[in-house]
């Protein structure tokens, strides 16, 4: 066996032990996370912590809850920008909003809101379409740290590209109408922040907490492997009313989940599915 | 020598004509899946033009799609393409070397999942891909840089016209009697 192969096998063993340690000590179960993604983030975290081996990281994490917090933060995807996927919001505006207009009240759940960029983009869209008055927007994430960021409503200052994305998404005003500049940061207006219900919820472990007419869960399930993603889809399915809308990421689908037959894709929307069964 | 399980290819933005030529030269009954990371902008439609002369179907996979031998999986714009033993894993992690999709993440995940059963081809011209290629090679995978010229950093160079033979050599397995 070559030295490199030996090192690779040792690393694989150390990763297993780290995952097992985190699970038994803190109850965070990373076993069913997407393994290639997990490996990449763990390796980057290791470099940033200037540690040589996962065994060393394991020692630190087991003895120091703050090191665990750092690890979990490193596993989260860094924030996107407002309207980072304009095509989705554009399709939502033209295809879903007209149907939502016929509803007397609308409950919306953004599952896996991370630090809130897409949540705020959605809130802006619903306001511009005159639906905000009858909407209740819930946004959840498994990480308390990210939720705290989302609640703060302070984002990196949008640049020209963000303004362009906003217009491409069908934005009707100026993006600057929605925030106050504070140096390199944008503080979103309180009307936006205060009417979103941010709540801690882990798609991997927590039960459904309400019924919704619209659920967004975009690129969140990339972090899970197939079996865990299927379980998360069970949560989403249970939480969506019949004929409700499910918005997934541009390269996600219900096709490989047990609920493939329960949804119809809205044509030309990228990835908005309607629950029909 | 272990059996070939996967072919990964990386190319910078300027190389799409060469990538098209490479795909055109692939054998129509390639016994492994091909994963392809090409640097690209958010709006660029690439799969269509790459598929034009390729005897194999070229597609942009969804997350968690299974890998099927004889298909070419092109990294979608805005995502890193990763792979594990059960199929495709996409990632929205930040750009690497200023690129998303980038080549290093693909090569690295292929080395993790398939070890020596990976063959890796790199079109040079960008800093991205070299770390991943050397990772593949140190794990026992067969790697080469595409194009004419001297070997670079100790990696074999394969001219486009010879890549077919190179692949045949890799996937050649002596015929054996197989009991059902």
Short mmCIF file of C-alpha atoms in Angstrom, two decimals:
data_model
loop_
_atom_site.label_atom_id
_atom_site.label_comp_id
_atom_site.label_asym_id
_atom_site.label_seq_id
_atom_site.Cartn_x
_atom_site.Cartn_y
_atom_site.Cartn_z
CA UNK A 1 0.00 0.00 0.00
CA UNK A 2 1.40 3.37 -0.97
CA UNK A 3 1.93 6.08 1.62
CA UNK A 4 -0.70 8.26 -0.04
CA UNK A 5 -3.34 5.53 -0.05
CA UNK A 6 -2.53 4.84 3.57
CA UNK A 7 -2.98 8.53 4.43
CA UNK A 8 -6.28 8.67 2.56
CA UNK A 9 -7.59 5.64 4.41
CA UNK A 10 -6.46 7.07 7.71
CA UNK A 11 -8.22 10.33 6.92
CA UNK A 12 -11.43 8.47 6.07
CA UNK A 13 -11.24 6.69 9.43
CA UNK A 14 -10.62 9.94 11.29
CA UNK A 15 -13.60 11.58 9.60
CA UNK A 16 -15.83 8.68 10.69
CA UNK A 17 -14.60 9.05 14.25
CA UNK A 18 -15.12 12.81 14.23
CA UNK A 19 -18.69 12.41 12.94
CA UNK A 20 -19.39 9.75 15.55
CA UNK A 21 -17.90 11.90 18.30
CA UNK A 22 -19.96 14.95 17.35
CA UNK A 23 -23.08 12.82 17.26
CA UNK A 24 -22.57 11.16 20.63
CA UNK A 25 -21.34 14.23 22.45
CA UNK A 26 -23.69 16.86 21.00
CA UNK A 27 -26.44 15.02 19.15
CA UNK A 28 -25.61 16.52 15.74
CA UNK A 29 -25.88 13.75 13.21
CA UNK A 30 -23.74 14.35 10.13
CA UNK A 31 -23.76 10.72 8.97
CA UNK A 32 -26.33 11.32 6.25
CA UNK A 33 -24.93 14.57 4.97
CA UNK A 34 -23.64 14.67 1.40
CA UNK A 35 -20.24 13.13 1.93
CA UNK A 36 -18.24 14.93 -0.78
CA UNK A 37 -19.58 18.27 0.38
CA UNK A 38 -18.96 17.46 4.03
CA UNK A 39 -15.39 16.39 3.29
CA UNK A 40 -14.66 19.61 1.44
CA UNK A 41 -15.98 21.81 4.21
CA UNK A 42 -14.28 19.81 6.94
CA UNK A 43 -10.95 20.00 5.10
CA UNK A 44 -11.29 23.73 4.63
CA UNK A 45 -12.15 24.12 8.31
CA UNK A 46 -9.10 22.07 9.23
CA UNK A 47 -6.86 24.36 7.19
CA UNK A 48 -8.42 27.47 8.68
CA UNK A 49 -7.95 26.12 12.18
CA UNK A 50 -4.33 25.29 11.28
CA UNK A 51 -4.69 21.71 12.44
CA UNK A 52 -2.97 18.75 10.79
CA UNK A 53 -5.44 15.96 11.35
CA UNK A 54 -9.12 15.36 11.97
CA UNK A 55 -8.10 13.57 15.16
CA UNK A 56 -6.75 16.88 16.45
CA UNK A 57 -9.98 18.62 15.43
CA UNK A 58 -11.98 15.90 17.12
CA UNK A 59 -10.07 16.41 20.36
CA UNK A 60 -10.72 20.11 20.27
CA UNK A 61 -14.40 19.79 19.38
CA UNK A 62 -15.13 17.19 22.06
CA UNK A 63 -13.57 19.29 24.79
CA UNK A 64 -14.78 22.71 23.73
CA UNK A 65 -18.41 23.47 22.75
CA UNK A 66 -17.24 26.69 21.13
CA UNK A 67 -15.10 24.69 18.75
CA UNK A 68 -18.23 22.74 17.84
CA UNK A 69 -20.03 26.01 17.10
CA UNK A 70 -17.14 26.95 14.81
CA UNK A 71 -17.34 23.59 13.09
CA UNK A 72 -21.08 23.87 12.48
CA UNK A 73 -20.64 27.37 11.11
CA UNK A 74 -17.97 26.08 8.74
CA UNK A 75 -20.43 23.47 7.47
CA UNK A 76 -23.02 26.09 6.52
CA UNK A 77 -22.88 27.52 3.03
CA UNK A 78 -21.72 31.13 2.96
CA UNK A 79 -24.46 33.64 2.16
CA UNK A 80 -25.64 34.44 -1.33
CA UNK A 81 -26.89 37.84 -2.37
CA UNK A 82 -30.43 39.21 -2.69
CA UNK A 83 -32.10 37.86 -5.85
CA UNK A 84 -29.04 35.72 -6.62
CA UNK A 85 -31.22 33.56 -8.90
CA UNK A 86 -33.32 36.18 -10.73
CA UNK A 87 -34.89 33.64 -13.10
CA UNK A 88 -36.54 31.87 -10.18
CA UNK A 89 -38.05 35.03 -8.74
CA UNK A 90 -39.14 36.17 -12.18
CA UNK A 91 -40.92 32.86 -12.75
CA UNK A 92 -42.45 33.01 -9.28
CA UNK A 93 -43.78 36.47 -10.01
CA UNK A 94 -45.32 35.64 -13.35
CA UNK A 95 -46.51 32.07 -12.75
CA UNK A 96 -47.24 31.63 -9.05
CA UNK A 97 -48.27 35.10 -7.90
CA UNK A 98 -51.38 35.29 -10.17
CA UNK A 99 -52.68 32.10 -8.58
CA UNK A 100 -51.87 33.32 -5.08
CA UNK A 101 -53.97 36.42 -5.71
CA UNK A 102 -57.09 34.28 -5.53
CA UNK A 103 -56.23 33.08 -2.00
CA UNK A 104 -57.71 34.97 0.98
CA UNK A 105 -54.66 34.21 3.11
CA UNK A 106 -51.30 32.70 2.34
CA UNK A 107 -48.84 30.96 4.64
CA UNK A 108 -45.33 30.78 3.22
CA UNK A 109 -42.46 28.74 4.62
CA UNK A 110 -38.88 29.30 3.60
CA UNK A 111 -37.18 26.12 4.81
CA UNK A 112 -33.42 26.46 5.18
CA UNK A 113 -33.31 30.24 5.03
CA UNK A 114 -29.61 30.42 5.96
CA UNK A 115 -28.76 34.08 6.61
CA UNK A 116 -31.97 35.25 4.99
CA UNK A 117 -31.06 36.67 1.57
CA UNK A 118 -33.66 34.71 -0.36
CA UNK A 119 -36.21 35.27 2.42
CA UNK A 120 -35.90 39.01 2.12
CA UNK A 121 -35.97 38.81 -1.65
CA UNK A 122 -39.23 36.88 -1.41
CA UNK A 123 -40.66 39.37 1.08
CA UNK A 124 -39.80 42.25 -1.28
CA UNK A 125 -41.47 40.43 -4.16
CA UNK A 126 -44.64 39.72 -2.15
CA UNK A 127 -44.81 43.38 -1.09
CA UNK A 128 -44.45 44.65 -4.62
CA UNK A 129 -47.17 42.30 -5.77
CA UNK A 130 -49.53 43.60 -3.09
CA UNK A 131 -49.77 40.24 -1.32
CA UNK A 132 -47.88 41.11 1.84
CA UNK A 133 -51.05 42.05 3.77
CA UNK A 134 -52.43 38.52 3.56
CA UNK A 135 -49.14 36.66 3.77
CA UNK A 136 -47.46 35.15 6.76
CA UNK A 137 -43.85 34.37 5.98
CA UNK A 138 -42.06 31.83 8.16
CA UNK A 139 -38.35 31.29 7.67
CA UNK A 140 -36.45 28.49 9.36
CA UNK A 141 -32.96 27.15 9.60
CA UNK A 142 -31.27 24.49 11.67
CA UNK A 143 -28.51 26.85 12.77
CA UNK A 144 -29.26 29.39 15.50
CA UNK A 145 -26.22 31.39 14.43
CA UNK A 146 -27.43 31.82 10.86
CA UNK A 147 -30.95 32.62 12.09
CA UNK A 148 -29.55 35.37 14.28
CA UNK A 149 -27.87 36.84 11.19
CA UNK A 150 -31.09 36.54 9.24
CA UNK A 151 -33.10 38.24 11.99
CA UNK A 152 -30.64 41.13 12.07
CA UNK A 153 -31.39 41.88 8.46
CA UNK A 154 -27.93 43.27 7.81
CA UNK A 155 -26.46 42.21 4.47
CA UNK A 156 -23.35 42.98 2.56
CA UNK A 157 -24.08 46.15 0.59
CA UNK A 158 -25.70 45.20 -2.74
CA UNK A 159 -23.70 46.23 -5.78
CA UNK A 160 -24.52 46.84 -9.41
CA UNK A 161 -24.92 43.16 -10.17
CA UNK A 162 -27.48 42.83 -7.39
CA UNK A 163 -29.42 45.80 -8.75
CA UNK A 164 -29.37 44.14 -12.17
CA UNK A 165 -30.55 40.83 -10.72
CA UNK A 166 -33.35 42.64 -8.90
CA UNK A 167 -34.55 44.18 -12.16
CA UNK A 168 -34.23 40.86 -13.98
CA UNK A 169 -36.35 39.30 -11.25
CA UNK A 170 -39.09 41.74 -12.20
CA UNK A 171 -38.36 44.31 -9.47
CA UNK A 172 -40.57 47.36 -9.82
CA UNK A 173 -38.76 49.92 -7.71
CA UNK A 174 -35.13 50.48 -6.82
CA UNK A 175 -33.39 47.94 -4.60
CA UNK A 176 -32.06 50.86 -2.53
CA UNK A 177 -35.65 51.60 -1.43
CA UNK A 178 -35.47 48.58 0.85
CA UNK A 179 -32.40 49.30 2.94
CA UNK A 180 -30.34 51.98 4.61
CA UNK A 181 -26.64 52.01 3.90
CA UNK A 182 -24.25 51.64 6.81
CA UNK A 183 -20.70 51.62 5.46
CA UNK A 184 -20.26 48.36 3.56
CA UNK A 185 -23.50 47.01 4.92
CA UNK A 186 -27.15 47.33 4.07
CA UNK A 187 -29.64 47.47 6.94
CA UNK A 188 -32.98 46.23 5.66
CA UNK A 189 -36.01 48.29 6.59
CA UNK A 190 -37.85 47.27 9.76
CA UNK A 191 -41.11 46.73 7.86
CA UNK A 192 -39.37 43.83 6.11
CA UNK A 193 -37.58 42.45 9.13
CA UNK A 194 -40.39 42.67 11.63
CA UNK A 195 -43.02 40.81 9.71
CA UNK A 196 -41.02 37.65 9.04
CA UNK A 197 -41.24 34.87 11.60
CA UNK A 198 -37.79 33.37 11.99
CA UNK A 199 -37.76 30.05 13.76
CA UNK A 200 -35.28 27.28 14.45
CA UNK A 201 -36.19 24.08 12.60
CA UNK A 202 -34.06 21.18 11.46
CA UNK A 203 -35.40 19.49 8.33
CA UNK A 204 -33.40 16.39 9.16
CA UNK A 205 -34.99 15.78 12.56
CA UNK A 206 -37.94 18.08 13.33
CA UNK A 207 -41.59 17.41 12.51
CA UNK A 208 -43.82 19.53 10.33
CA UNK A 209 -45.05 22.60 12.26
CA UNK A 210 -47.85 24.02 10.13
CA UNK A 211 -49.58 23.80 6.76
CA UNK A 212 -48.47 26.13 4.01
CA UNK A 213 -49.66 27.27 0.60
CA UNK A 214 -46.09 27.97 -0.51
CA UNK A 215 -42.81 26.36 0.54
CA UNK A 216 -39.39 27.38 -0.70
CA UNK A 217 -36.51 25.03 -0.04
CA UNK A 218 -33.78 26.01 -2.44
CA UNK A 219 -30.38 24.32 -2.53
CA UNK A 220 -30.77 23.42 1.14
CA UNK A 221 -31.05 19.71 0.49
CA UNK A 222 -27.80 19.66 -1.50
CA UNK A 223 -26.18 19.26 1.91
CA UNK A 224 -27.91 15.91 2.52
CA UNK A 225 -27.43 12.51 0.95
CA UNK A 226 -30.26 10.86 -0.90
CA UNK A 227 -31.86 9.09 2.05
CA UNK A 228 -31.85 12.14 4.31
CA UNK A 229 -33.08 14.38 1.49
CA UNK A 230 -35.96 11.96 0.95
CA UNK A 231 -36.85 12.22 4.62
CA UNK A 232 -36.73 16.01 4.42
CA UNK A 233 -39.06 15.81 1.41
CA UNK A 234 -41.49 13.93 3.61
CA UNK A 235 -41.54 16.97 5.95
CA UNK A 236 -42.09 19.31 3.01
CA UNK A 237 -44.85 17.17 1.54
CA UNK A 238 -46.68 16.93 4.87
CA UNK A 239 -46.41 20.67 5.31
CA UNK A 240 -47.77 21.65 1.92
CA UNK A 241 -51.53 21.91 1.29
CA UNK A 242 -52.92 20.15 -1.75
CA UNK A 243 -52.34 22.41 -4.78
CA UNK A 244 -49.69 24.29 -2.81
CA UNK A 245 -46.42 25.33 -4.44
CA UNK A 246 -42.95 23.97 -3.72
CA UNK A 247 -39.97 25.96 -5.01
CA UNK A 248 -36.69 24.04 -5.22
CA UNK A 249 -33.21 25.01 -6.39
CA UNK A 250 -32.46 25.27 -10.09
CA UNK A 251 -30.82 21.83 -10.17
CA UNK A 252 -33.02 20.03 -7.67
CA UNK A 253 -35.98 17.84 -8.40
CA UNK A 254 -38.62 15.72 -6.69
CA UNK A 255 -37.91 12.98 -9.23
CA UNK A 256 -35.64 10.93 -6.99
CA UNK A 257 -37.82 11.20 -3.89
CA UNK A 258 -40.76 9.04 -2.81
CA UNK A 259 -43.07 11.96 -3.70
CA UNK A 260 -42.29 12.22 -7.40
CA UNK A 261 -45.88 11.34 -8.35
CA UNK A 262 -47.41 13.79 -5.91
CA UNK A 263 -46.13 16.85 -7.74
CA UNK A 264 -46.41 18.44 -11.14
CA UNK A 265 -43.76 20.80 -12.33
CA UNK A 266 -45.08 24.19 -13.48
CA UNK A 267 -43.74 24.44 -16.99
CA UNK A 268 -41.20 27.11 -17.68
CA UNK A 269 -40.67 28.02 -14.05
CA UNK A 270 -37.32 26.45 -13.46
CA UNK A 271 -38.23 24.41 -10.46
CA UNK A 272 -41.63 25.21 -9.03
CA UNK A 273 -43.73 22.15 -8.32
CA UNK A 274 -47.42 21.98 -7.46
CA UNK A 275 -48.67 19.33 -5.10
CA UNK A 276 -51.43 17.48 -6.87
CA UNK A 277 -51.60 14.26 -4.88
CA UNK B 1 -4.22 -2.20 -12.11
CA UNK B 2 -7.79 -1.62 -11.09
CA UNK B 3 -10.73 -1.28 -13.39
CA UNK B 4 -11.60 2.13 -14.76
CA UNK B 5 -14.77 3.45 -13.12
CA UNK B 6 -14.95 7.09 -14.05
CA UNK B 7 -13.49 9.63 -16.46
CA UNK B 8 -13.23 13.24 -15.26
CA UNK B 9 -12.36 16.11 -17.55
CA UNK B 10 -11.61 19.74 -16.71
CA UNK B 11 -11.25 22.67 -19.08
CA UNK B 12 -10.93 26.44 -18.87
CA UNK B 13 -13.32 28.75 -20.68
CA UNK B 14 -11.25 29.18 -23.84
CA UNK B 15 -11.01 25.47 -24.52
CA UNK B 16 -14.57 24.61 -25.50
CA UNK B 17 -13.64 23.85 -29.12
CA UNK B 18 -11.02 21.37 -27.91
CA UNK B 19 -13.49 19.88 -25.45
CA UNK B 20 -15.96 19.46 -28.30
CA UNK B 21 -13.26 17.65 -30.29
CA UNK B 22 -12.44 15.43 -27.32
CA UNK B 23 -16.08 14.50 -26.86
CA UNK B 24 -16.39 13.78 -30.57
CA UNK B 25 -13.52 11.31 -30.29
CA UNK B 26 -14.99 9.33 -27.41
CA UNK B 27 -15.95 5.76 -28.27
CA UNK B 28 -19.72 5.41 -28.60
CA UNK B 29 -19.69 2.49 -26.17
CA UNK B 30 -17.61 3.98 -23.40
CA UNK B 31 -17.98 1.69 -20.38
CA UNK B 32 -17.76 4.49 -17.80
CA UNK B 33 -19.54 7.79 -17.05
CA UNK B 34 -17.76 11.02 -17.99
CA UNK B 35 -17.87 14.04 -15.68
CA UNK B 36 -16.96 17.34 -17.19
CA UNK B 37 -16.22 20.68 -15.50
CA UNK B 38 -15.79 23.60 -17.91
CA UNK B 39 -15.42 27.16 -16.69
CA UNK B 40 -18.51 29.01 -17.80
CA UNK B 41 -20.56 32.12 -17.25
CA UNK B 42 -24.06 32.07 -15.73
CA UNK B 43 -25.88 32.49 -19.05
CA UNK B 44 -23.76 30.29 -21.25
CA UNK B 45 -25.57 27.43 -22.96
CA UNK B 46 -22.89 24.81 -23.31
CA UNK B 47 -24.45 21.37 -23.32
CA UNK B 48 -25.99 21.81 -26.77
CA UNK B 49 -22.82 22.80 -28.53
CA UNK B 50 -20.73 20.15 -26.75
CA UNK B 51 -23.26 17.48 -27.66
CA UNK B 52 -23.24 18.34 -31.35
CA UNK B 53 -20.52 15.93 -32.39
CA UNK B 54 -20.39 13.71 -29.32
CA UNK B 55 -21.60 10.13 -29.84
CA UNK B 56 -22.68 10.04 -26.20
CA UNK B 57 -25.55 11.98 -24.62
CA UNK B 58 -24.35 15.19 -22.90
CA UNK B 59 -26.51 16.42 -20.04
CA UNK B 60 -26.45 18.81 -17.10
CA UNK B 61 -27.37 16.62 -14.16
CA UNK B 62 -29.66 17.48 -11.28
CA UNK B 63 -28.39 17.01 -7.76
CA UNK B 64 -28.38 13.33 -6.67
CA UNK B 65 -28.77 11.98 -10.20
CA UNK B 66 -27.32 8.52 -10.68
CA UNK B 67 -24.32 8.09 -12.94
CA UNK B 68 -24.80 5.92 -15.99
CA UNK B 69 -21.93 4.60 -18.07
CA UNK B 70 -21.68 6.12 -21.51
CA UNK B 71 -23.17 9.49 -20.55
CA UNK B 72 -21.39 12.82 -20.24
CA UNK B 73 -22.34 14.89 -17.19
CA UNK B 74 -21.58 18.56 -17.60
CA UNK B 75 -21.23 20.77 -14.51
CA UNK B 76 -24.16 23.22 -14.50
CA UNK B 77 -23.48 26.95 -14.37
CA UNK B 78 -23.27 28.26 -10.82
CA UNK B 79 -22.61 24.89 -9.16
CA UNK B 80 -19.56 22.80 -8.39
CA UNK B 81 -19.98 19.27 -9.69
CA UNK B 82 -18.96 16.65 -7.14
CA UNK B 83 -19.33 12.92 -7.20
CA UNK B 84 -19.67 10.06 -4.77
CA UNK B 85 -20.38 6.37 -5.13
CA UNK B 86 -24.13 6.93 -5.38
CA UNK B 87 -24.01 9.65 -8.01
CA UNK B 88 -23.90 13.38 -8.57
CA UNK B 89 -23.62 15.89 -5.72
CA UNK B 90 -23.90 19.55 -6.60
CA UNK B 91 -22.59 22.30 -4.38
CA UNK B 92 -23.23 26.03 -4.09
CA UNK B 93 -19.97 26.67 -2.24
CA UNK B 94 -18.11 29.79 -3.30
CA UNK B 95 -16.08 29.97 -6.50
CA UNK B 96 -12.60 28.41 -6.50
CA UNK B 97 -9.88 30.10 -8.51
CA UNK B 98 -12.64 32.55 -9.36
CA UNK B 99 -14.69 29.78 -10.99
CA UNK B 100 -17.91 27.95 -10.25
CA UNK B 101 -17.98 25.32 -11.58
CA UNK B 102 -14.29 24.70 -10.93
CA UNK B 103 -12.22 21.63 -11.80
CA UNK B 104 -10.40 21.03 -8.51
CA UNK B 105 -13.57 20.16 -6.55
CA UNK B 106 -14.60 17.61 -9.18
CA UNK B 107 -11.15 15.98 -9.32
CA UNK B 108 -10.83 15.92 -5.56
CA UNK B 109 -14.22 14.30 -4.97
CA UNK B 110 -13.54 11.77 -7.73
CA UNK B 111 -10.27 10.83 -6.05
CA UNK B 112 -12.07 10.40 -2.72
CA UNK B 113 -14.87 8.28 -4.12
CA UNK B 114 -13.11 6.22 -6.80
CA UNK B 115 -9.41 6.35 -5.88
CA UNK B 116 -7.30 4.53 -8.49
CA UNK B 117 -10.34 3.79 -10.68
CA UNK B 118 -10.44 7.38 -11.99
CA UNK B 119 -8.91 8.69 -15.17
CA UNK B 120 -8.45 12.46 -15.29
CA UNK B 121 -7.87 14.74 -18.27
CA UNK B 122 -6.99 18.40 -17.94
CA UNK B 123 -6.98 21.07 -20.62
CA UNK B 124 -4.28 23.45 -19.47
CA UNK B 125 -4.41 27.22 -19.55
CA UNK B 126 -5.72 27.99 -16.08
CA UNK B 127 -4.41 27.58 -12.53
CA UNK B 128 -7.52 25.58 -11.62
CA UNK B 129 -7.33 21.80 -11.97
CA UNK B 130 -3.66 21.16 -11.21
CA UNK B 131 -4.10 20.50 -7.51
CA UNK B 132 -6.98 18.16 -8.22
CA UNK B 133 -5.06 16.38 -10.95
CA UNK B 134 -2.07 15.73 -8.72
CA UNK B 135 -4.47 14.54 -6.02
CA UNK B 136 -5.96 12.06 -8.50
CA UNK B 137 -2.57 10.89 -9.61
CA UNK B 138 -1.22 10.41 -6.09
CA UNK B 139 -4.25 8.23 -5.31
CA UNK B 140 -3.33 5.93 -8.17
CA UNK B 141 -5.61 7.40 -10.83
CA UNK B 142 -4.34 7.80 -14.40
CA UNK B 143 -4.03 11.42 -15.43
CA UNK B 144 -2.89 13.39 -18.44
CA UNK B 145 -2.76 16.92 -19.73
CA UNK B 146 -4.36 17.42 -23.11
CA UNK B 147 -2.49 18.82 -26.07
CA UNK B 148 0.89 18.81 -27.75
CA UNK B 149 4.04 19.80 -25.92
CA UNK B 150 6.40 18.79 -23.20
CA UNK B 151 5.19 17.08 -20.05
CA UNK B 152 4.13 19.63 -17.44
CA UNK B 153 4.96 19.15 -13.79
CA UNK B 154 5.66 15.50 -14.40
CA UNK B 155 2.27 14.79 -15.95
CA UNK B 156 1.95 12.91 -19.20
CA UNK B 157 0.76 14.91 -22.21
CA UNK B 158 -1.68 13.40 -24.66
CA UNK B 159 -2.33 15.01 -28.04
CA UNK B 160 -6.00 15.20 -28.92
CA UNK B 161 -5.59 12.70 -31.75
CA UNK B 162 -4.17 10.07 -29.37
CA UNK B 163 -6.69 10.39 -26.61
CA UNK B 164 -8.80 7.54 -28.00
CA UNK B 165 -5.88 5.12 -27.71
CA UNK B 166 -5.09 6.46 -24.28
CA UNK B 167 -8.64 5.67 -23.16
CA UNK B 168 -8.60 2.26 -24.77
CA UNK B 169 -5.38 1.39 -22.93
CA UNK B 170 -7.00 2.47 -19.65
CA UNK B 171 -10.20 0.54 -20.03
CA UNK B 172 -8.66 -2.58 -21.52
CA UNK B 173 -9.46 -5.58 -19.42
CA UNK B 174 -8.37 -9.03 -20.46
CA UNK B 175 -11.38 -11.14 -21.35
CA UNK B 176 -12.19 -13.70 -18.75
CA UNK B 177 -14.82 -16.35 -18.46
CA UNK B 178 -17.61 -15.06 -16.25
CA UNK B 179 -19.90 -17.48 -14.49
CA UNK B 180 -23.41 -16.08 -14.14
#
